[in-house]
Coordinates of C-alpha atoms in Angstrom, one line a residue:
Chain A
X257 CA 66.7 98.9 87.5
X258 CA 65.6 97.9 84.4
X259 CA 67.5 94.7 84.5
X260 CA 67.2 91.4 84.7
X261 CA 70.4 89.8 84.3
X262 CA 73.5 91.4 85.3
X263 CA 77.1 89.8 84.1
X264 CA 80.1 90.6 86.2
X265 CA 83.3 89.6 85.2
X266 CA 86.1 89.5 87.8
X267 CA 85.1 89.0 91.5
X268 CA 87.7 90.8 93.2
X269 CA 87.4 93.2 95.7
X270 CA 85.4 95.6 93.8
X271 CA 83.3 93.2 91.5
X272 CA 82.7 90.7 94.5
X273 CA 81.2 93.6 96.7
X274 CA 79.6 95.4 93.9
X275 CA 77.4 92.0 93.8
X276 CA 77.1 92.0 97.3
X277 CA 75.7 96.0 97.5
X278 CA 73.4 94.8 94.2
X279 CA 71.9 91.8 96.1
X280 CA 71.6 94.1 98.8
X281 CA 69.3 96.5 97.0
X282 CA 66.6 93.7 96.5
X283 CA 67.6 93.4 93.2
X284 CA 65.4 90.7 91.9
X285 CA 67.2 89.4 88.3
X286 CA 70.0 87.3 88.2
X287 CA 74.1 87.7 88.8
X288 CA 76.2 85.8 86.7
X289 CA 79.5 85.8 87.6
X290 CA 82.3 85.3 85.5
X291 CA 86.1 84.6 86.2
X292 CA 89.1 82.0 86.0
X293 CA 89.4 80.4 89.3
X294 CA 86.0 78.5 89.6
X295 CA 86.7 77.8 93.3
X296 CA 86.6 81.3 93.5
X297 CA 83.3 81.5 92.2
X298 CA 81.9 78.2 93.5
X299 CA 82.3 80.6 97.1
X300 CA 80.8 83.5 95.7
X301 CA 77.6 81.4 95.4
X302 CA 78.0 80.1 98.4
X303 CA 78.1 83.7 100.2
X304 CA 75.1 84.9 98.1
X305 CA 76.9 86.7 95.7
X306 CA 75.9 85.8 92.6
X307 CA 72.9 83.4 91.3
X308 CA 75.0 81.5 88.8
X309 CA 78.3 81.5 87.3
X310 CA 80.8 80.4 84.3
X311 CA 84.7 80.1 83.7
X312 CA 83.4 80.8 80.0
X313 CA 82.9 84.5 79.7
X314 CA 81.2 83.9 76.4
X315 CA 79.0 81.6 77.9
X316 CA 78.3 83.9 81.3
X317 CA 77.4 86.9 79.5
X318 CA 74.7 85.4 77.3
X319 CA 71.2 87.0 77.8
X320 CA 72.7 89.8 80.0
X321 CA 71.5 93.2 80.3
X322 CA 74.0 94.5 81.4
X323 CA 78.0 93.5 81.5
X324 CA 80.5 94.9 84.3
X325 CA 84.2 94.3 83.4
X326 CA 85.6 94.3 87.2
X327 CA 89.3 92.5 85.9
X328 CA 92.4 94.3 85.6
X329 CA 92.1 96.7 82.6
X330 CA 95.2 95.0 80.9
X331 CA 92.5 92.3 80.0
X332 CA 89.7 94.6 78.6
X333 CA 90.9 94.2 75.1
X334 CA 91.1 90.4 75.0
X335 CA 87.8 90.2 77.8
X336 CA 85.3 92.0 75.1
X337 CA 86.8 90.7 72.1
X338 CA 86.1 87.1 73.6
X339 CA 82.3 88.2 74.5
X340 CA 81.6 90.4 71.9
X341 CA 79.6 88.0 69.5
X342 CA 77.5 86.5 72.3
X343 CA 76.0 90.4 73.2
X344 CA 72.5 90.3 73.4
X345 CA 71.2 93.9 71.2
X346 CA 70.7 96.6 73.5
X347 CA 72.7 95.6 76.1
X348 CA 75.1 97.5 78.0
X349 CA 78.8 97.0 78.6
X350 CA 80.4 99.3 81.8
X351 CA 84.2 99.0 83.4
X352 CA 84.8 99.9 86.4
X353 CA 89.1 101.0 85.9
X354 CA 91.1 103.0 86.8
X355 CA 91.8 104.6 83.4
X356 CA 89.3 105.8 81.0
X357 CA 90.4 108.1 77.8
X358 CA 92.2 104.4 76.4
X359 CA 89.7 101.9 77.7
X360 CA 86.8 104.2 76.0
X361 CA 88.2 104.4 72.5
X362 CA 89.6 101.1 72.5
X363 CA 86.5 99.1 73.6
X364 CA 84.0 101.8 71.9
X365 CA 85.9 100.4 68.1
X366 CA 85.1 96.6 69.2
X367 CA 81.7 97.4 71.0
X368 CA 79.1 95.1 68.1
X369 CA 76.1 97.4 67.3
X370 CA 73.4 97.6 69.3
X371 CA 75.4 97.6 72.6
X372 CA 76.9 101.0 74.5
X373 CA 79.7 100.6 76.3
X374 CA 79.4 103.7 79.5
X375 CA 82.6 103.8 81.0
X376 CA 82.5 104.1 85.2
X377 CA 85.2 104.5 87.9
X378 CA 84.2 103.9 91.5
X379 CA 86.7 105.6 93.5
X380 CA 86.8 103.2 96.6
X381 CA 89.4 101.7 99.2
X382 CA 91.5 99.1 97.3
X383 CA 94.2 98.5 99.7
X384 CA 93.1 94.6 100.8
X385 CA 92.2 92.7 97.4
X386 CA 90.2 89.8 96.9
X387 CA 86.9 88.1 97.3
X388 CA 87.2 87.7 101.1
X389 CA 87.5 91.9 101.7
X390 CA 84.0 92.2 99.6
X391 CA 81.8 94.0 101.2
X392 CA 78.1 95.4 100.4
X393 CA 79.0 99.3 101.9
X394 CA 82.0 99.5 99.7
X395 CA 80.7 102.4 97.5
X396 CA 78.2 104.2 100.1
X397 CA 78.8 107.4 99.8
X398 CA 81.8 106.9 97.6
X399 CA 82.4 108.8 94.4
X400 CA 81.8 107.5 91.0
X401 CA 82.7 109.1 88.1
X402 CA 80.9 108.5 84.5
X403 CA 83.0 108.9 81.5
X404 CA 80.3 108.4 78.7
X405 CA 81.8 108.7 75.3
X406 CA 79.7 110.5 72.3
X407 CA 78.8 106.7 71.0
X408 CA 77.2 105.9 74.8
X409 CA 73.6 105.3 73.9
X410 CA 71.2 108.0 76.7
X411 CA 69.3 104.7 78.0
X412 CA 73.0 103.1 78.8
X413 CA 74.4 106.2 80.6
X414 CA 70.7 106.3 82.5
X415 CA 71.0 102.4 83.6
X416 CA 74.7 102.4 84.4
X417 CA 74.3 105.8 87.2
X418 CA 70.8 103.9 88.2
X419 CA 73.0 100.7 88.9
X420 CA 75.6 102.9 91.0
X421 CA 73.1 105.2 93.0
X422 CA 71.3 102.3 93.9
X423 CA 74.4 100.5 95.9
X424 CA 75.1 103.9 97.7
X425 CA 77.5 105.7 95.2
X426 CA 77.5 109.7 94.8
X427 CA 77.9 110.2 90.6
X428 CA 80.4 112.5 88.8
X429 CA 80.4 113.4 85.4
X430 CA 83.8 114.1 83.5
X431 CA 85.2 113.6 80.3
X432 CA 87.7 110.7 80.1
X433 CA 90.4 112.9 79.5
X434 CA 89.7 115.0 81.9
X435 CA 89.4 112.3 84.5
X436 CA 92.5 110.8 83.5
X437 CA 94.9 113.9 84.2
X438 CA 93.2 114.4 87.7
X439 CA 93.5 110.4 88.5
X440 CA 97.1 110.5 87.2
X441 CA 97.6 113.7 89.6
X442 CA 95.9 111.9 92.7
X443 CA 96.5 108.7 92.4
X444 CA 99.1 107.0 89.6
X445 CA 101.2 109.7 90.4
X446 CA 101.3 109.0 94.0
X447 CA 101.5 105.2 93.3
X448 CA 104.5 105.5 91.4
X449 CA 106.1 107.9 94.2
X450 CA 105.7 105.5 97.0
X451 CA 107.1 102.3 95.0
X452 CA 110.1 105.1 94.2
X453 CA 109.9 105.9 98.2
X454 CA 110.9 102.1 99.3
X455 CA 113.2 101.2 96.6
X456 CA 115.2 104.5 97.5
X457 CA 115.5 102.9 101.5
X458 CA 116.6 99.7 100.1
X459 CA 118.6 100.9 98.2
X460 CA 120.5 103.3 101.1
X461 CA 120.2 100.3 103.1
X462 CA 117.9 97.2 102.7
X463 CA 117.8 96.5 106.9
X464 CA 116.5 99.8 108.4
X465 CA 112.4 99.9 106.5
X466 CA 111.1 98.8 109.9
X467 CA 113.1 102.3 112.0
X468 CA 110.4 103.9 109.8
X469 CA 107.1 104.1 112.3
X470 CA 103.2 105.1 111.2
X471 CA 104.4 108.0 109.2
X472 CA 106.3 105.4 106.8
X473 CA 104.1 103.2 107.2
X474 CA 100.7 105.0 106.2
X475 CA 103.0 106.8 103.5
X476 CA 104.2 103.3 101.5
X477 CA 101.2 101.3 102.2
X478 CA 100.2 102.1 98.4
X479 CA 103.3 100.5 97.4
X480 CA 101.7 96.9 98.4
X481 CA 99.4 97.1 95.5
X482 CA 99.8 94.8 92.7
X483 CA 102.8 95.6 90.6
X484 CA 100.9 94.5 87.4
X485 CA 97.9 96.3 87.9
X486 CA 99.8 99.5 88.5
X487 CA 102.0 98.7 85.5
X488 CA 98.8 98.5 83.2
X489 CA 97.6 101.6 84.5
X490 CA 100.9 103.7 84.1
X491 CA 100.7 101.8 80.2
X492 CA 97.3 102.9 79.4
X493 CA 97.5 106.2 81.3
X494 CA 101.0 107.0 79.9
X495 CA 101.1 110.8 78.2
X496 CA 99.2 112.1 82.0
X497 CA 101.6 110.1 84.3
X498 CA 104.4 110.8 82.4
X499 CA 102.7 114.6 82.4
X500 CA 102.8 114.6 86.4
X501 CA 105.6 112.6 87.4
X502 CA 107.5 115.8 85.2
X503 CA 105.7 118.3 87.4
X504 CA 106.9 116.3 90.3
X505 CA 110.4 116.0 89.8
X506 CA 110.6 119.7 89.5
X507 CA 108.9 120.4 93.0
X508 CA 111.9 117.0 94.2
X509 CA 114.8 119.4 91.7
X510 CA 113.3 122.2 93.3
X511 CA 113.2 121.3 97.0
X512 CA 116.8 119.3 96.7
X513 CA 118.2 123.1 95.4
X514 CA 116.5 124.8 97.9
X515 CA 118.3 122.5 100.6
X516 CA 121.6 122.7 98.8
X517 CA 121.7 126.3 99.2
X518 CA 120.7 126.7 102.8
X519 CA 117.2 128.6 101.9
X520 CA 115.6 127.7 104.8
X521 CA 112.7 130.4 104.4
X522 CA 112.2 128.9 101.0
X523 CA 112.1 125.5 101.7
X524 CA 109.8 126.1 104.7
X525 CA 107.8 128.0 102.3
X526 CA 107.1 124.8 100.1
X527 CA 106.7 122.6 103.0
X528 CA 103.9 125.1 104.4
X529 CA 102.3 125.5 101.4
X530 CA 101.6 121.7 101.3
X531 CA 100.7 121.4 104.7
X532 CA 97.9 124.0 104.2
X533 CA 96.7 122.3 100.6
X534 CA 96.7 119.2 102.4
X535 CA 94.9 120.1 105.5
X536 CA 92.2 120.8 103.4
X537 CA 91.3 117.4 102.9
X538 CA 92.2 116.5 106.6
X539 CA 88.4 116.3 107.8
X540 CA 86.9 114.9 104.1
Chain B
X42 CA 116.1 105.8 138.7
X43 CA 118.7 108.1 141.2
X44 CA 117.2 111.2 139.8
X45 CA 115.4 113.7 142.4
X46 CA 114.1 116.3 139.7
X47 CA 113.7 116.1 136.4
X48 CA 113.2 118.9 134.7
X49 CA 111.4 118.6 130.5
X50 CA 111.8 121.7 129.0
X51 CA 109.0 121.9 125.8
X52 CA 105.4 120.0 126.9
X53 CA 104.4 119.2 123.6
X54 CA 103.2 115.3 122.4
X55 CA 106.7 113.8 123.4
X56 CA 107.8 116.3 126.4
X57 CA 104.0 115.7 127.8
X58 CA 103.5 111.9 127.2
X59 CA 107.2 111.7 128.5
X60 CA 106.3 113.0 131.8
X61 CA 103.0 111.8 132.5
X62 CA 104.8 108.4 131.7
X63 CA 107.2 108.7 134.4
X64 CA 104.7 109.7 136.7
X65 CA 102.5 106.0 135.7
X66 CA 105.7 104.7 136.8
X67 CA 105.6 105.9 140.2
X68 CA 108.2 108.3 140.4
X69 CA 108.4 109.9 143.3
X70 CA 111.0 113.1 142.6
X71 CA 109.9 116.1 141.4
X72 CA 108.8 116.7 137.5
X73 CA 109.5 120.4 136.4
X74 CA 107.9 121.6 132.7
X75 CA 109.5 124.7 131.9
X76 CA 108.0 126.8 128.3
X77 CA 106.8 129.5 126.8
X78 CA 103.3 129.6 127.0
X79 CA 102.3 129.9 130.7
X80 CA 98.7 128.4 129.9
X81 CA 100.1 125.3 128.5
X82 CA 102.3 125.0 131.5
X83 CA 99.1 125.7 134.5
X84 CA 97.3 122.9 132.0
X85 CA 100.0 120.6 132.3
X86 CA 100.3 121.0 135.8
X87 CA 96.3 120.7 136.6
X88 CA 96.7 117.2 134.0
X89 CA 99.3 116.0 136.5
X90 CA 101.8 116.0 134.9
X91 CA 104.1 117.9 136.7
X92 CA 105.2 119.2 139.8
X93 CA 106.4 122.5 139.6
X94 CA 106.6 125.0 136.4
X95 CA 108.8 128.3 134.9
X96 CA 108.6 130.2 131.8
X97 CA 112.3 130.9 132.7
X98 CA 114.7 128.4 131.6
X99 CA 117.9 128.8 133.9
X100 CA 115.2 129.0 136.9
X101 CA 113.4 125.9 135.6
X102 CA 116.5 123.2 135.8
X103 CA 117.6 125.0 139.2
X104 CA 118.8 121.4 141.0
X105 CA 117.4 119.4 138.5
X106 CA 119.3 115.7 138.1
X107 CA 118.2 115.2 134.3
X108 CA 117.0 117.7 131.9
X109 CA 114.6 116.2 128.7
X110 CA 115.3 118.8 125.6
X111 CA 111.7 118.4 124.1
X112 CA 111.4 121.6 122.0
X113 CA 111.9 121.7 118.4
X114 CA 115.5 120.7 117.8
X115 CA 116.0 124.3 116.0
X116 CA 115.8 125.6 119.7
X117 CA 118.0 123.0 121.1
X118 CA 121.7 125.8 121.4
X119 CA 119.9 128.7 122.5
X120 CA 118.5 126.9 125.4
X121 CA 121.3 125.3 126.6
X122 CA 123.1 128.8 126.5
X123 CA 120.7 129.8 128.5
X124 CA 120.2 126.9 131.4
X125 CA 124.3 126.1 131.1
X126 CA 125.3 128.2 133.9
X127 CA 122.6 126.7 136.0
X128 CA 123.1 122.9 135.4
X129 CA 124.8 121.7 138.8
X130 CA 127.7 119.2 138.1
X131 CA 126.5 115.9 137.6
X132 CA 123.7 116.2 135.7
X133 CA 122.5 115.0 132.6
X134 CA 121.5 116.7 129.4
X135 CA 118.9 114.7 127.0
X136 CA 117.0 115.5 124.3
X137 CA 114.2 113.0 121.9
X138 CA 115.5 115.0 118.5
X139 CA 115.4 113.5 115.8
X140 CA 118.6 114.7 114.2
X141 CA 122.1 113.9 116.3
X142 CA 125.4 114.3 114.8
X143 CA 124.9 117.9 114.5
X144 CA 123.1 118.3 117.6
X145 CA 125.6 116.2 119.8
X146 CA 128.4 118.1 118.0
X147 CA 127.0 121.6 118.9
X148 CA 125.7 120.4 122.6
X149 CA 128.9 118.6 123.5
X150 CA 130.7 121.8 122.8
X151 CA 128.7 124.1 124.8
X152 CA 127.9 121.5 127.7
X153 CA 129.5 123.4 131.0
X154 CA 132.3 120.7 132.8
X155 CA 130.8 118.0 135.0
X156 CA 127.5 117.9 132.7
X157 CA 126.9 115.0 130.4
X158 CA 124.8 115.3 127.1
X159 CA 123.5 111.9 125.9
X160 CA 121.5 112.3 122.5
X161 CA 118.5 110.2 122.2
X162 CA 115.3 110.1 120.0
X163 CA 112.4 108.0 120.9
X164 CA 110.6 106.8 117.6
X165 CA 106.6 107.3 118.5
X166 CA 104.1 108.4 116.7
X167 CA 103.8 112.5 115.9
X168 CA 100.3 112.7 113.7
X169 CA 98.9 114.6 116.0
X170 CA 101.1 117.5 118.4
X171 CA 100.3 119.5 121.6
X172 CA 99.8 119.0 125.2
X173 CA 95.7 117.7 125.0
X174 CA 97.4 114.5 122.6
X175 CA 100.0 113.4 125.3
X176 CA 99.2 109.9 126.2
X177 CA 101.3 107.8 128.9
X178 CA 101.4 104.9 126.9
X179 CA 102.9 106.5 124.1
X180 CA 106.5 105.0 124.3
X181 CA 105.4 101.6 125.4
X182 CA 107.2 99.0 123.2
X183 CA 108.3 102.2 120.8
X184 CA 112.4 102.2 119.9
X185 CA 114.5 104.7 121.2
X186 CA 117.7 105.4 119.7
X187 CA 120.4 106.0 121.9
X188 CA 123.5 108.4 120.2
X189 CA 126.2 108.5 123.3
X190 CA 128.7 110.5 122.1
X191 CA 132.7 109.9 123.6
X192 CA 132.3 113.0 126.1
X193 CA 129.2 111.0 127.5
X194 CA 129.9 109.7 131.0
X195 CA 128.9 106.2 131.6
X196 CA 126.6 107.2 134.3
X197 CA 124.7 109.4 132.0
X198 CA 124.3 106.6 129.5
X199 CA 123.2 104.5 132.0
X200 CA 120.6 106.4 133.6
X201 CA 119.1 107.9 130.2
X202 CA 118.2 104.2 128.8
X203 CA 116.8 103.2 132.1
X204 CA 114.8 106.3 131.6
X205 CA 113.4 105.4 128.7
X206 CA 113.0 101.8 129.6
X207 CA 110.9 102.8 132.7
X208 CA 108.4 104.3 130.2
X209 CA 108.2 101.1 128.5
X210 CA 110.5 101.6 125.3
X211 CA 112.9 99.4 123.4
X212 CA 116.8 100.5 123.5
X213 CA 118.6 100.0 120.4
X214 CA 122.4 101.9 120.2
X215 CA 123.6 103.9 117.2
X216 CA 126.4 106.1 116.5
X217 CA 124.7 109.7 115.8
X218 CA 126.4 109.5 112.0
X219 CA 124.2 106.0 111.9
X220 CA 121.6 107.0 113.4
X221 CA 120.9 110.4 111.3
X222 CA 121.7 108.2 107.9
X223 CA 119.0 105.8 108.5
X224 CA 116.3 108.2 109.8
X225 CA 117.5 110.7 106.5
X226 CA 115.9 107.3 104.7
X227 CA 112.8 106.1 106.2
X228 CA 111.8 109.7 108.5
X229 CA 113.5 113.1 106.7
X230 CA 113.1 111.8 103.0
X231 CA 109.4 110.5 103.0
X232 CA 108.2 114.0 104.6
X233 CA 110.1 116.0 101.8
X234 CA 108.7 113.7 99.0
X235 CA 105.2 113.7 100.9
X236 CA 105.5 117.9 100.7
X237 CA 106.6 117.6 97.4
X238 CA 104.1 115.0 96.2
X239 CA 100.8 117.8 97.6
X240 CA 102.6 120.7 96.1
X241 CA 102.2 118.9 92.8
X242 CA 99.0 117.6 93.0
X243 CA 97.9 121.8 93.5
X244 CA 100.3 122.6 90.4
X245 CA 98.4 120.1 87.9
X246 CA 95.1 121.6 89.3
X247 CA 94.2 123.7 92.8
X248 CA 90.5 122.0 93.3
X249 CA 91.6 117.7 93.1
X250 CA 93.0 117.1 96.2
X251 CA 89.7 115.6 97.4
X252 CA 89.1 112.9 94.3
X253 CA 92.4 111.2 96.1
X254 CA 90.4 108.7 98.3
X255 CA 92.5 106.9 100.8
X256 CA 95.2 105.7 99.6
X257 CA 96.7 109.2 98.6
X258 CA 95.1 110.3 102.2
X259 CA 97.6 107.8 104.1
X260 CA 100.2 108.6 101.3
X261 CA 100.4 112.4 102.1
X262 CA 99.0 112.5 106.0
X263 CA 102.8 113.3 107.1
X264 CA 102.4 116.6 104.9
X265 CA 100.2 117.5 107.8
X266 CA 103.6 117.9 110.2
X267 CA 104.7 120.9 111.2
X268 CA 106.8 123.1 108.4
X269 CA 108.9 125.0 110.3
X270 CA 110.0 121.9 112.4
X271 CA 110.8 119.7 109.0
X272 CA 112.5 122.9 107.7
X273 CA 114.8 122.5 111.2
X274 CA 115.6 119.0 110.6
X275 CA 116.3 119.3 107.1
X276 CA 118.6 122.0 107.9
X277 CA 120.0 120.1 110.7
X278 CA 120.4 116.8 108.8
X279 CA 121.4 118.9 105.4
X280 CA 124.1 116.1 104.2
X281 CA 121.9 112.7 104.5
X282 CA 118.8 114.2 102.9
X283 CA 120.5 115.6 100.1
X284 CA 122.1 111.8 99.6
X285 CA 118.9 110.6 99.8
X286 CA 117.2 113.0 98.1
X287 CA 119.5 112.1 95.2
X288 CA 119.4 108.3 95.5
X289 CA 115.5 108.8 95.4
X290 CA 115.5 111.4 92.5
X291 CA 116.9 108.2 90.2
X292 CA 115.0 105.7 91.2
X293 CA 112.3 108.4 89.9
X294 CA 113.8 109.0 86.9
X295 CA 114.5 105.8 86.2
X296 CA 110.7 104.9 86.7
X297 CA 110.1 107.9 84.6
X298 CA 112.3 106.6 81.6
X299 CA 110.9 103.1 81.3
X300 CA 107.3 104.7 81.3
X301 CA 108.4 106.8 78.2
X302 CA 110.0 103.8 76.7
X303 CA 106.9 101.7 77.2
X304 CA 109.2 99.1 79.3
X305 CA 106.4 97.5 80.9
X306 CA 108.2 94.5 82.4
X307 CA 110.9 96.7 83.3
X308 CA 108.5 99.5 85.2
X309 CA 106.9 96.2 87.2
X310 CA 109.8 94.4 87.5
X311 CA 110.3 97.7 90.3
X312 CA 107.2 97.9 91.2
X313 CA 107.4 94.4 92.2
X314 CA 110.6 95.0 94.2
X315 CA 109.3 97.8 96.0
X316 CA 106.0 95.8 96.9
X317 CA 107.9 92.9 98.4
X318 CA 110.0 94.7 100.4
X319 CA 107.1 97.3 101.9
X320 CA 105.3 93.9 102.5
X321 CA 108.3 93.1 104.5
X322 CA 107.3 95.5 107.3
X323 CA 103.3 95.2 106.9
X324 CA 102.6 92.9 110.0
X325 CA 105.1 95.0 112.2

């Protein structure tokens, strides 16, 4: 890598072992890292993390080469407007959410000249959270998909898939509106069902969720992720969610009607269809 | 136990793990497997599972004390039509369905004088089916739901829950109307909604089931179940799934509206409820 200071800000699960895989590589510049909570950070030094670190993102991205925006995407906006004036010229600002089409234009209007801004999603586990779940294999062999707008500079979309192939990652490219439908499809979408999924028990009957077994269990464990992450997402990522949850309430309508009427060979039609789709993946 | 023979008609995960468990216990009666598939049946026996074997029903419960219904619960009438003439007085019917009211209905009113039907459904893991995935240890410390019904002699009761607790499982006691509410909630509802939530996923576009990760792998594994068997249950349980089919079709549609009306707080307020309560069950 061409680097020789990298910024990240927000050491969560995913910025904390994104530092970890870097440090891992040999990588011989400098981390910053950048958040609220300085205890937080004070142990990310002392686990080797990072090299130095700053409550004061203005402060912690000075001299970078590159800038990795790890926090919740609700705080993007507020996260590069704060930065944007201490930017050294040529630098390059990358994200690492879960919604792109939004994030891209929004941050590519406040993005000072001289810096690209190459969005990037790393599809990987999220279901623990936090510094303490970091760990330097999170991305082998996962998939990362670059959303580079027409205003990402060539050198910036270069260093940003260098910067992910070198911790293990396998690179996709798609548009951001492109990767927004299909991450709506596969993964708001489904976020949204299985919050839906334990209300609905509650609401039969808040005292019978633990009758439920591993096929409840494995089903709803999406529904202990952060209400206020998933909230920004379905915000920024609102014409596709609202796009899929529409499909999906015909397949429930549609289901619910076959049931009604007693068509058995029709509703074991839909339920084989999914069970071959979905078998498909079984062995990925 | 006071039993001599017991005779499990169906050796699939439950009807196998059910008898090699009895054997770990020590039993020292006769085990019977009766089924279609004559293979399955030599296997069974060669695992050690069982004593003796029949293809034919009515031969296969000759003398037996107990009989386990094991088979899909779409099966359930037609075999006991066929074995009632040979069930000796004083026996016990069984079965580990997991749908009563209409199955204790229907079996109560076919079950020959002097034989007692006792509903139960043991609550263990089904991921994976067949004979090869029968495990002995399978009911230790799992609930089983006893549904006695008012034609069930005391006896029968009786020696079906110490049954179950020889194998190692937990009794609790429902009436079959309870019983079939609650697993409608947390069992029948989340495979529909799971079917549902693949068949969408395909509808937005046929080739992004993979990009789903983990989270939407866990989310949708219970799609993997069998169709025609959910098709049975559904069928068999037609009232409480469409109630909560309907309670869950809200909850979506009230998700669905505060998304189009950009009520933020709103949409996390319920993500937030749903996340406590899942959290609830997490260490279980």
């Amino acid at each position: 890598m061409n680097l020789n200071k990298i910024a990240i800000i927000g050491l969560g699960l995913i910025g904390g072992s994104l530092a970890l895989a870097i440090k891992q590589t040999g990588f011989k510049g400098e981390i910053s890292g950048i958040g609220r909570n300085e205890d937080n950070l004070i142990r990310a030094k002392e686990m080797g993390m990072i090299d130095t670190f700053s409550t004061n993102q203005a402060e912690g991205v000075h001299d970078a080469d590159m800038i990795v925006l790890a926090s919740p995407i609700g705080h993007f906006g507020e996260i590069v407007t704060n930065i944007k004036n201490n930017l050294k010229t040529g630098s390059i600002v990358t994200d690492v959410g879960s919604v792109k089409t939004n994030i891209v234009k929004k941050l590519d209007a406040i993005m000072p000249p001289g810096v690209s801004f190459v969005g990037a999603h790393p599809i990987a586990g999220k279901e623990c959270s936090g510094i303490d779940a970091s760990s330097s294999e999170l991305f082998k062999n996962a998939k990362c998909i670059i959303t580079p707008s027409s205003r990402s500079a060539d050198h910036a979309i270069e260093e940003v898939i260098r910067l992910w192939k070198s911790v293990g990652a396998v690179i996709l490219h798609m548009s951001p509106e492109e990767h927004d439908l299909i991450f709506a499809a596969v993964s708001h979408l489904p976020h949204v069902i299985a919050y839906a999924t334990v209300n609905s028990i509650m609401e039969v009957n808040p005292n019978i969720l633990h009758f439920g077994g591993t096929g409840l269990k494995d089903m709803s464990r999406i529904a202990l992720s952060p209400a206020d992450l998933w909230r920004d997402i379905c915000a920024f990522n609102k014409d596709d969610v609202l796009k899929t949850l529409k499909i999906f309430s015909s397949s429930i309508s549609n289901m619910t009607e076959l049931i009604e009427k007693s068509d058995w060979s029709g509703l074991e039609k839909e339920f084989r269809r999914a069970q071959e789709s979905r078998n498909l993946i079984e062995s990925d």
